[in-house]
mmCIF file of C-alpha atoms in Angstrom:
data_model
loop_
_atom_site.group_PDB
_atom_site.id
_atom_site.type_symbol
_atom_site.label_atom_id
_atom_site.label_comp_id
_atom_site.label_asym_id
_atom_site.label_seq_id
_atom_site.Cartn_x
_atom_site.Cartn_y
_atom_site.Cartn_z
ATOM 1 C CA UNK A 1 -5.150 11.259 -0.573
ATOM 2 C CA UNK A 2 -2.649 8.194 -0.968
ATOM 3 C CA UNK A 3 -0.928 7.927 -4.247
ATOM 4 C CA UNK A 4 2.064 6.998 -5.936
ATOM 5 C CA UNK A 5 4.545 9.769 -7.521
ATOM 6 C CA UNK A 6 7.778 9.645 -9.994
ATOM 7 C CA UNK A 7 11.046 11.547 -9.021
ATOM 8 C CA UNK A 8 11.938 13.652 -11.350
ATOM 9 C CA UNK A 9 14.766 16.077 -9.058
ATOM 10 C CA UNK A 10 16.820 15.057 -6.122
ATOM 11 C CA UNK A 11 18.629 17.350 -3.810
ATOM 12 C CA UNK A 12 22.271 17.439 -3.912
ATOM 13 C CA UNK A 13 22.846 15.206 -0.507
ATOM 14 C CA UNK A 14 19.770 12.414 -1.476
ATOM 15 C CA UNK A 15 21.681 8.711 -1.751
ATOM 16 C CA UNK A 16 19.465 6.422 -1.562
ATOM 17 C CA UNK A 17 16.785 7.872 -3.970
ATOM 18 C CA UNK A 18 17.169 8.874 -8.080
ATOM 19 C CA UNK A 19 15.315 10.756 -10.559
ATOM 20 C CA UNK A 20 12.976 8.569 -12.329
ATOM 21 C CA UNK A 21 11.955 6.016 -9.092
ATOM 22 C CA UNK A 22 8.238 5.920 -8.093
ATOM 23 C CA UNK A 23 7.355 6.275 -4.273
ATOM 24 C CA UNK A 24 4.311 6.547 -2.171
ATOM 25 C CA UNK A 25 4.539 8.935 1.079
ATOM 26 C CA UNK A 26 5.734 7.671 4.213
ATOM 27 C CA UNK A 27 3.443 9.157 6.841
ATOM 28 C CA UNK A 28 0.346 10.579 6.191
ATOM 29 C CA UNK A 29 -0.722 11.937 2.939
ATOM 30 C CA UNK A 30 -0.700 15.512 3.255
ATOM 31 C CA UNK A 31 -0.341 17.655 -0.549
ATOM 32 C CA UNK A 32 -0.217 14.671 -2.777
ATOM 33 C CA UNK A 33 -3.548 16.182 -4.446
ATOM 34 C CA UNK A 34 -1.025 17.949 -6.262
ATOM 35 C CA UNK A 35 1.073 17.739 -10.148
ATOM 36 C CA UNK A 36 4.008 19.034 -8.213
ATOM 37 C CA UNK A 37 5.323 18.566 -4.508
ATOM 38 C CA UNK A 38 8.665 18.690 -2.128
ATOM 39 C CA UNK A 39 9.000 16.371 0.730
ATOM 40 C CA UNK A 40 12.112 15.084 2.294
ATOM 41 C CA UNK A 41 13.688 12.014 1.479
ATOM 42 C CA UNK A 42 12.939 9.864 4.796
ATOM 43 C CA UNK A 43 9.152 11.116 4.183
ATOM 44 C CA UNK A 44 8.851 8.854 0.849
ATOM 45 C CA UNK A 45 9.732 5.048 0.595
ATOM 46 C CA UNK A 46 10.775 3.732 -2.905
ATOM 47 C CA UNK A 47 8.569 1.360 -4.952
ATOM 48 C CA UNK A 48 10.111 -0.824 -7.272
ATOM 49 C CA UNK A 49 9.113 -1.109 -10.899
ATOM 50 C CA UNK A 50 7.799 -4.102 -10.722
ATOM 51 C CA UNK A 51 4.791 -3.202 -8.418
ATOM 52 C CA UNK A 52 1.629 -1.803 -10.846
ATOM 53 C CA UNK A 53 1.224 1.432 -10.278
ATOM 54 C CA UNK A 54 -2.226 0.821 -9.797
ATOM 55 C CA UNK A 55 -1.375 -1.169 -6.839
ATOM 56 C CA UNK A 56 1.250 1.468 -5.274
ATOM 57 C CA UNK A 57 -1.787 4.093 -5.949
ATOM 58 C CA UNK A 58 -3.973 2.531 -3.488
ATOM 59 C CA UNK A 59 -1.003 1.173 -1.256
ATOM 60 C CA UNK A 60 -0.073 2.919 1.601
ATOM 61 C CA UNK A 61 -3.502 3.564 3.369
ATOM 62 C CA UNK A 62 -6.232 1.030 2.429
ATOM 63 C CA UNK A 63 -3.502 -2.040 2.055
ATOM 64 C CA UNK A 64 -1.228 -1.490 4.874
ATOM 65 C CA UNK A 65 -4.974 -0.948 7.148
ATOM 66 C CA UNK A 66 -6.178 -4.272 5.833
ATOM 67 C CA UNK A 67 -2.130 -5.750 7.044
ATOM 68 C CA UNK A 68 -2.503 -4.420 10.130
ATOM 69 C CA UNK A 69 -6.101 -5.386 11.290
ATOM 70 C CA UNK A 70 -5.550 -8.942 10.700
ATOM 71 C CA UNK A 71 -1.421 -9.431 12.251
ATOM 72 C CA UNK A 72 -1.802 -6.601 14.843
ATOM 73 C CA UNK A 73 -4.923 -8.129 17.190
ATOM 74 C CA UNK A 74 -5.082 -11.463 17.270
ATOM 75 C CA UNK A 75 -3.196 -14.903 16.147
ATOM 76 C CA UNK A 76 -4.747 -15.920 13.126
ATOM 77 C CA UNK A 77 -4.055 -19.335 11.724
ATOM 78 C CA UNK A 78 -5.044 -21.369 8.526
ATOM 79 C CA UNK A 79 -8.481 -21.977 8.736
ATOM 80 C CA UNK A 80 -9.854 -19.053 11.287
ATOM 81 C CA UNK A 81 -12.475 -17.528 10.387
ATOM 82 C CA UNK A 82 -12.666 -13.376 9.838
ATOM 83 C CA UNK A 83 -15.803 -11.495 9.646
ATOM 84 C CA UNK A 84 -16.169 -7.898 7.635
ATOM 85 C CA UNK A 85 -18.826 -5.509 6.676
ATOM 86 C CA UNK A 86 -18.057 -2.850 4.124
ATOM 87 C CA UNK A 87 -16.473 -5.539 2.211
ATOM 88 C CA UNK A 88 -16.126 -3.914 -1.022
ATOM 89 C CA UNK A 89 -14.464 -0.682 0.020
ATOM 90 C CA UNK A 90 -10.571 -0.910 -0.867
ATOM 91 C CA UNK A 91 -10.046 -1.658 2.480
ATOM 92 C CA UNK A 92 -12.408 -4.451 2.364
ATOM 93 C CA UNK A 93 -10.973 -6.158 -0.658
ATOM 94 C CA UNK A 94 -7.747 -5.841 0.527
ATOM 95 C CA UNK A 95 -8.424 -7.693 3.413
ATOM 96 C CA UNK A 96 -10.158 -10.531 1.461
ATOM 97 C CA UNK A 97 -6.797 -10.710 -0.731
ATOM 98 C CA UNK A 98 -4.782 -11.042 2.161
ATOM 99 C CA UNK A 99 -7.046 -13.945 4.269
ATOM 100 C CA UNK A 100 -6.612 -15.787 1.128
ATOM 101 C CA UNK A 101 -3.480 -15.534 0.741
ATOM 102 C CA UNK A 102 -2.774 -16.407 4.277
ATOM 103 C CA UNK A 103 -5.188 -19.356 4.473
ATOM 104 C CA UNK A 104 -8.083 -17.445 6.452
ATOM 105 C CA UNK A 105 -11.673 -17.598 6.236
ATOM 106 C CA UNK A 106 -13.497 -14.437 5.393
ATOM 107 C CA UNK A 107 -16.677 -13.742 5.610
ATOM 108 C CA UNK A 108 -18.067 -10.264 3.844
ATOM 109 C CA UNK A 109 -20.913 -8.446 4.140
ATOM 110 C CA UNK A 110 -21.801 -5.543 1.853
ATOM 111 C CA UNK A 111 -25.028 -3.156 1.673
ATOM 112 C CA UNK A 112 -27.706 -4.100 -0.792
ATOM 113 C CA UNK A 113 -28.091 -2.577 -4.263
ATOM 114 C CA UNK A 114 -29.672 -3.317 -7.710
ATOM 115 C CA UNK A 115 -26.358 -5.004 -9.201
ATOM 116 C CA UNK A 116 -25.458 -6.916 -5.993
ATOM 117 C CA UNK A 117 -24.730 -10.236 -7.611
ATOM 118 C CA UNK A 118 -22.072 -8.523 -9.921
ATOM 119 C CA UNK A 119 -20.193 -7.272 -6.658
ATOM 120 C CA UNK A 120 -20.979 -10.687 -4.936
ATOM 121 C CA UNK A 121 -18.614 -12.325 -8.017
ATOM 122 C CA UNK A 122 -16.258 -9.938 -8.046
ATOM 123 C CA UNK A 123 -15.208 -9.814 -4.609
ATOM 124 C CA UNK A 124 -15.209 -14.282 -4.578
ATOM 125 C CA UNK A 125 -12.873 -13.756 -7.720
ATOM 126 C CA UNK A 126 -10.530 -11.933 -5.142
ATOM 127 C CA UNK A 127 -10.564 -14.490 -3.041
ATOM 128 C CA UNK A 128 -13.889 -14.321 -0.730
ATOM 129 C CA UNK A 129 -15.043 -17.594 0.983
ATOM 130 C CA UNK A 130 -18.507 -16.147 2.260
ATOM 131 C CA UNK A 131 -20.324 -12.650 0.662
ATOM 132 C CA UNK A 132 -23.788 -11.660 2.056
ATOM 133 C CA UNK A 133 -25.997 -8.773 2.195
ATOM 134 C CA UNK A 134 -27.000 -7.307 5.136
ATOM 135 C CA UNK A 135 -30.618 -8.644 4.884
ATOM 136 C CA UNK A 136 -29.491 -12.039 3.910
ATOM 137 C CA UNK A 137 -26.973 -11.577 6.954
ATOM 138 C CA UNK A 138 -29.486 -10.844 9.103
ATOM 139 C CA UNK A 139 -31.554 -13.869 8.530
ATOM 140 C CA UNK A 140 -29.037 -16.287 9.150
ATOM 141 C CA UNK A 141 -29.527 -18.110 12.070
ATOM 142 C CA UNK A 142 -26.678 -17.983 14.391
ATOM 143 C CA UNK A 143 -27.046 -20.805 15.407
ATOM 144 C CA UNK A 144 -26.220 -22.671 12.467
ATOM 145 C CA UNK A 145 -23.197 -20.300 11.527
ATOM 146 C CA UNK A 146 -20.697 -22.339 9.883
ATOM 147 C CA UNK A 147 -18.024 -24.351 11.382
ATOM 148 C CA UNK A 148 -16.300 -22.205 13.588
ATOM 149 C CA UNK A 149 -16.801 -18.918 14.961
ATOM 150 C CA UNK A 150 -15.072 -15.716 14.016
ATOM 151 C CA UNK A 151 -12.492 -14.704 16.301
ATOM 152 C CA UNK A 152 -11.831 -11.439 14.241
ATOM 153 C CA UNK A 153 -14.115 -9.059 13.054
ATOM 154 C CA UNK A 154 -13.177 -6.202 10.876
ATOM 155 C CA UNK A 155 -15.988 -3.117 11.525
ATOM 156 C CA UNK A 156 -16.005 -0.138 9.350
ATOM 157 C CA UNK A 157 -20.111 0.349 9.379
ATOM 158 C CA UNK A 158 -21.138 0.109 12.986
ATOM 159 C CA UNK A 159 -24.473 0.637 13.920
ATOM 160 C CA UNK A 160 -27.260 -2.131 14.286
ATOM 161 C CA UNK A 161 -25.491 -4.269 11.737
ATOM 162 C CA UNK A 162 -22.491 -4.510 14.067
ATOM 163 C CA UNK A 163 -24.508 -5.586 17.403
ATOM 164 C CA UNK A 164 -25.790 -8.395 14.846
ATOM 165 C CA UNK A 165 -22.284 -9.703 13.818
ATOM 166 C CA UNK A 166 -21.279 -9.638 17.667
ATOM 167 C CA UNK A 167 -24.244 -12.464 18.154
ATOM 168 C CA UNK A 168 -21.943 -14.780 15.614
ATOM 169 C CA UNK A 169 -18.438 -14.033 17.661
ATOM 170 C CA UNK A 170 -16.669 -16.773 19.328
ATOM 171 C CA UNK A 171 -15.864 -16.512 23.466
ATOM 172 C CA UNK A 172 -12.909 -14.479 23.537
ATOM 173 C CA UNK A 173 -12.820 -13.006 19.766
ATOM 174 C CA UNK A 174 -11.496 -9.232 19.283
ATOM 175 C CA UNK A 175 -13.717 -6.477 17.307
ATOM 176 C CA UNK A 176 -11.969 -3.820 15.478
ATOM 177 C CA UNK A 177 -13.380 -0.831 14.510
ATOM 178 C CA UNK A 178 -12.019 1.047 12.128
ATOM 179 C CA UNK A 179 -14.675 3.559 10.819
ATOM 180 C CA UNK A 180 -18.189 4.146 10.940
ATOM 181 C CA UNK A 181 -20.037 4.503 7.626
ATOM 182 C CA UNK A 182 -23.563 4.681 9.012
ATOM 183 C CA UNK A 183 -23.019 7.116 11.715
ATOM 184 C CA UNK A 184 -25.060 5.203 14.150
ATOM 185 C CA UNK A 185 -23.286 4.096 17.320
ATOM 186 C CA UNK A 186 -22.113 0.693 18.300
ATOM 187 C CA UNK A 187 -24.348 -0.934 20.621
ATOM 188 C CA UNK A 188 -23.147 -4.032 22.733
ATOM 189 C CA UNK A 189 -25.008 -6.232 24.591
ATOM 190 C CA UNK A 190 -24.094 -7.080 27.993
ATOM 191 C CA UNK A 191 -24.108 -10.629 27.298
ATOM 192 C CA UNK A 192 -21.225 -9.610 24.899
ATOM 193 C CA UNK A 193 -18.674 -9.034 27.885
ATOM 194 C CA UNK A 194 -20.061 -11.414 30.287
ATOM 195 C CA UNK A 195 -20.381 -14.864 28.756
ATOM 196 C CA UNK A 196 -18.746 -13.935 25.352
ATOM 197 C CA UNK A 197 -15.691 -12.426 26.804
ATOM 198 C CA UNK A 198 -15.465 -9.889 23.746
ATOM 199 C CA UNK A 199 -12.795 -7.178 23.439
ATOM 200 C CA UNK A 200 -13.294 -4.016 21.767
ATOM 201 C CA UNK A 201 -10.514 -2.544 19.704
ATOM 202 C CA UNK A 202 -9.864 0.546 17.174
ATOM 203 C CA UNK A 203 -7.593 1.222 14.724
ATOM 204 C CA UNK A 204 -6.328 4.580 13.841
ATOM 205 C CA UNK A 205 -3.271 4.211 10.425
ATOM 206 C CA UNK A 206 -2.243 7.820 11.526
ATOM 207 C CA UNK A 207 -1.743 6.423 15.627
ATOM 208 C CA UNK A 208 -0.241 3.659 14.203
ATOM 209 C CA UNK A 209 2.461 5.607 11.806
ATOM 210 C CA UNK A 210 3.415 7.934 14.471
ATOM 211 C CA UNK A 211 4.479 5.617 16.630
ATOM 212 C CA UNK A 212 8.121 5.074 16.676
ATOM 213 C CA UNK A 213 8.476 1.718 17.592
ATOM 214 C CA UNK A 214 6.312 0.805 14.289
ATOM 215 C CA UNK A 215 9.678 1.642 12.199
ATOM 216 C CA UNK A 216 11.044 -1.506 11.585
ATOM 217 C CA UNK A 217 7.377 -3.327 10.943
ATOM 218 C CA UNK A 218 6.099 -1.035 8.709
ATOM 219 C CA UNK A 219 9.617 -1.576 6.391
ATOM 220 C CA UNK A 220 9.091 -5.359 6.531
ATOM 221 C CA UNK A 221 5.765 -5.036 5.597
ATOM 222 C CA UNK A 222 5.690 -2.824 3.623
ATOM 223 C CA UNK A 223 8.850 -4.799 1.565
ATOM 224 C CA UNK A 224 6.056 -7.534 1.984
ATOM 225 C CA UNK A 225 3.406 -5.604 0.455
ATOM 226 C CA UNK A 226 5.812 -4.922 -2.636
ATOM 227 C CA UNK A 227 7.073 -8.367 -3.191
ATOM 228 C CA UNK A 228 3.295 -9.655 -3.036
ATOM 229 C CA UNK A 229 2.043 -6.924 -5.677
ATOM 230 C CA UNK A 230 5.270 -7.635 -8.147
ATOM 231 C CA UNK A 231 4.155 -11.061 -8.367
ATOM 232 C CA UNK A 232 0.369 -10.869 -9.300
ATOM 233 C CA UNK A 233 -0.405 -12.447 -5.650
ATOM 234 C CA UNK A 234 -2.434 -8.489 -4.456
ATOM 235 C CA UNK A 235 -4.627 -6.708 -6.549
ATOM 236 C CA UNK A 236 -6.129 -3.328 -6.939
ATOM 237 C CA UNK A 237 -9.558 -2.769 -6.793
ATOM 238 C CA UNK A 238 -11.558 -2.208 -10.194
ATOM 239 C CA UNK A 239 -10.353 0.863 -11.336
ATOM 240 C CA UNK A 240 -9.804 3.634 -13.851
ATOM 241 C CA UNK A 241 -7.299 6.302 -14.381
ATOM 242 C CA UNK A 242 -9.281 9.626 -14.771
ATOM 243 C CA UNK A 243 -6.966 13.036 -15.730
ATOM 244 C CA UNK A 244 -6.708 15.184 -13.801
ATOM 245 C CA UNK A 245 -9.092 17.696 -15.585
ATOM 246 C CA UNK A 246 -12.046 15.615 -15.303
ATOM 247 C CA UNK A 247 -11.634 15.267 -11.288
ATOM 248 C CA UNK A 248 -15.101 15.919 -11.153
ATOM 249 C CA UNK A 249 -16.224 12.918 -12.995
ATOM 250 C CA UNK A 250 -14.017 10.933 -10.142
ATOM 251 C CA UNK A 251 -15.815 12.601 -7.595
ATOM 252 C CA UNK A 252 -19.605 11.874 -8.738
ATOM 253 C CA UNK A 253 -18.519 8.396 -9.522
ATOM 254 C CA UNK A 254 -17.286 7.834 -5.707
ATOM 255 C CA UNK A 255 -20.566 9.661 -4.291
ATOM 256 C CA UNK A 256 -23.028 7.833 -6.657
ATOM 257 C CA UNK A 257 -24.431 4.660 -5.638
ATOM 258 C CA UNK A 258 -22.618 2.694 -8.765
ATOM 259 C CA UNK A 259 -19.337 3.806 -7.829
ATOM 260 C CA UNK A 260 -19.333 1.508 -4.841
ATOM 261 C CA UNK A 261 -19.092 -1.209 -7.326
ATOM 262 C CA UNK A 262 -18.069 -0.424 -10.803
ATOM 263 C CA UNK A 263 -14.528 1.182 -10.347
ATOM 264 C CA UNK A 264 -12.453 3.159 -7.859
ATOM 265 C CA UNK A 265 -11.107 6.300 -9.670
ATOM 266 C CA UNK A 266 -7.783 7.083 -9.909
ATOM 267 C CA UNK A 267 -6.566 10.654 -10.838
ATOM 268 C CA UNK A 268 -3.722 10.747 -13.094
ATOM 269 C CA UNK A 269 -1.519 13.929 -13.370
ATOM 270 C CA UNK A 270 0.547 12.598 -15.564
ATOM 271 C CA UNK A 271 -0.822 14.707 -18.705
ATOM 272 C CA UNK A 272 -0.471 17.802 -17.270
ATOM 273 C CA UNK A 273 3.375 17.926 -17.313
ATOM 274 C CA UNK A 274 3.676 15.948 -20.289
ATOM 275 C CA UNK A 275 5.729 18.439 -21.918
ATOM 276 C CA UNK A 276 8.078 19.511 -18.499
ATOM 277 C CA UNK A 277 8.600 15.667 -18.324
ATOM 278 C CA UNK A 278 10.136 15.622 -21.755
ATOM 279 C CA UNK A 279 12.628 18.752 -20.921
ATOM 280 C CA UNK A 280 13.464 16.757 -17.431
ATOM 281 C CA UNK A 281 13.999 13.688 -19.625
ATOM 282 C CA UNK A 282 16.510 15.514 -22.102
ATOM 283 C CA UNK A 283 17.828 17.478 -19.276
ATOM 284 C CA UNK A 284 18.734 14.009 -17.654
ATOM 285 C CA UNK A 285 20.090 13.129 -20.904
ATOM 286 C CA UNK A 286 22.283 16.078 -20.997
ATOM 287 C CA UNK A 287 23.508 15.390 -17.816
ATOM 288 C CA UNK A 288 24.397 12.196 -17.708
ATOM 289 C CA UNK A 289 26.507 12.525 -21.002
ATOM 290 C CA UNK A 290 28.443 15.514 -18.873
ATOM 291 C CA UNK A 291 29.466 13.324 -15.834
ATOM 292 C CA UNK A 292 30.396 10.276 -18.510
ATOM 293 C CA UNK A 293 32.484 12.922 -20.250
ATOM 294 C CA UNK A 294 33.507 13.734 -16.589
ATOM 295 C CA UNK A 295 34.008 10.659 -15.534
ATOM 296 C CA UNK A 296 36.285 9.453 -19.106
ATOM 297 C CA UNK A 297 38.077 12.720 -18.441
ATOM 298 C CA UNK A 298 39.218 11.906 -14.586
ATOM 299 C CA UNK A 299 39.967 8.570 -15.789
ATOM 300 C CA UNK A 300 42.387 9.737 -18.356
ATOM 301 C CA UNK A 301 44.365 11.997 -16.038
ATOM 302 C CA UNK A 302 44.488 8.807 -13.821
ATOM 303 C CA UNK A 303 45.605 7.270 -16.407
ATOM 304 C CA UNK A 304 48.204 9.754 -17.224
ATOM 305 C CA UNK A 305 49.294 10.382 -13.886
ATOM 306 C CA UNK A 306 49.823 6.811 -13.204
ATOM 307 C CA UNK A 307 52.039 6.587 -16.489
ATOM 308 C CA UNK A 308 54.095 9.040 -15.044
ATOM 309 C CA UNK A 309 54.586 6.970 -12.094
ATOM 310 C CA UNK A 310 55.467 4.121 -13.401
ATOM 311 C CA UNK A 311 58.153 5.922 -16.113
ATOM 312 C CA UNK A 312 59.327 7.429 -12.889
ATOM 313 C CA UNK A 313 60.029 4.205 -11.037
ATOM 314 C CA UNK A 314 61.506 2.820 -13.864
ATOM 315 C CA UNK A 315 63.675 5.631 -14.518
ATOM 316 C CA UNK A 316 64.153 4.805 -10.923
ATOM 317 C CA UNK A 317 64.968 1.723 -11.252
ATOM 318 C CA UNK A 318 67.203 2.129 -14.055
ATOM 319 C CA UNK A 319 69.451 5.070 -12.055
ATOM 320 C CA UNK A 320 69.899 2.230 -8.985
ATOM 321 C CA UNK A 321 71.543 -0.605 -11.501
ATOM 322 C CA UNK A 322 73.493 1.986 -12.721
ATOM 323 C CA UNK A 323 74.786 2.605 -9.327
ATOM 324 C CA UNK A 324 75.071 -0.563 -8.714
ATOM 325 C CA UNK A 325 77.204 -1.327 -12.017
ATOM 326 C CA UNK A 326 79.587 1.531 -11.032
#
């Protein structure tokens, strides 16, 4: 489970890390379901204040996907068009932040349900050019599909709805699959490789962390993805924070048919060290009095010490004239 957590001990040799900064893990997620937890320093990146922690909740898996898909398989520029179904996942909405942002053309597809046109408006307030339900998808005729043909499309249902989408690709366009909601497989038609020229591509985040020579793009992105979030440019998905006591609420809202489009739950376990938070916070209080107390006390040695000195030189000083008079 991705999240965002607050430091509130360091070990004695951590630098580049204090008590009191918020980070999200590095890698993959593993114990963050948790009030409490211990990782090593170069397993957490820092996330500066000014990113909502809303945003850094939801950060490090669905946003740096969405990143990825669209810079890591083809050479998008203004105006291209992108195709995605499961657009309103977080992934989804991600992705339609970031073709806006970058001057893309997305085109979203999402299942049918009874308050479709509410989800239709709030995924065009993020930023969505095109938003369709999969009959309405399906009765488009291809062709008379827009101006120019995807050469990117973004899979995360598969199935029959897929092998549709592949009719609308342009010669040469990439498909990336990145999950498979329906479990149905993906079915495509020869005419797919032959005349379309299609290549079919997967994406894995936990491949694509554990690979080495991903170090220095996931920092630049990643400094991206915080400089983007500070400024109001990336949004989280509608959302509430649910303590940690009523988990169970968060969990029947994400398996109910209205949690696909009312709010993403976020568990907050803030409350349940309220109280240890304010004994870390006076603790911290305590201690940094002691090392400015520490720190006024070395200083006034120094500054005692180095009186000496100088009375010493002069005294110095004064001895040589003397000399020199005699």
């Amino acid at each position: 489970m991705e999240g965002v957590g607050e430091i509130f001990k360091t070990g004695f040799n951590v630098t580049r890390l204090g008590e009191g900064d918020r980070v999200i893990l590095s890698g993959e997620p593993i114990g963050s379901w948790s009030s409490l937890a211990l990782f090593e320093a170069n397993d957490v990146i820092k996330v500066p204040k000014r990113v909502p922690i809303e945003i850094a909740a939801g950060l490090v898996i669905n946003t740096v996907t969405a990143h990825r898909m669209l810079t890591d398989f083809v050479e998008l520029g203004p105006g291209t068009n992108v195709i995605q179904n499961g657009a309103n996942s977080a992934c989804g909405q991600n992705i339609i932040q970031l073709c806006k942002l970058w001057g893309l053309v997305s085109i979203n597809i999402v299942r049918n349900r009874p308050n479709v046109e509410e989800l239709k408006k709030q995924l065009i307030d993020l930023g969505a050019n095109y938003v369709y339900t999969e009959e309405e998808f399906n009765a488009l005729d291809e062709k008379d599909f827009f101006f120019t043909r995807p050469k990117l499309a973004l899979n995360c249902v598969g199935g029959p709805l897929l092998t549709r989408m592949l009719k609308f690709m342009a010669p040469g366009a990439t498909v990336v699959t990145y999950g498979g909601m329906s479990y149905k497989p993906i079915t495509a038609p020869t005419t797919s490789f032959i005349f379309d020229d299609l290549t079919f591509k997967g994406f894995w985040l936990k491949r694509w962390n554990e690979d080495y020579r991903n170090k220095d793009k996931k920092e630049s992105m990643m400094n991206e993805l915080f400089e983007l979030s500070a400024k109001g440019f990336l949004h989280a998905p509608a959302h509430k924070f649910v303590p940690f006591e009523k988990f169970k609420e968060a969990l029947e809202n994400t398996l109910s048919p209205k949690g696909l489009v009312g709010h993403k739950c976020i568990l907050d376990f803030r409350e349940m060290h309220a109280e240890q938070e304010k004994e870390w916070a006076k603790e911290r209080e305590i201690r940094k009095a002691k090392e400015k107390e520490e720190i006024k006390r070395k200083g006034a040695i120094a500054k005692a010490d180095l009186e000496k000195v100088m009375k010493e030189r002069e005294r110095q000083k004064t001895e040589e004239k003397d000399k020199g008079k005699k």
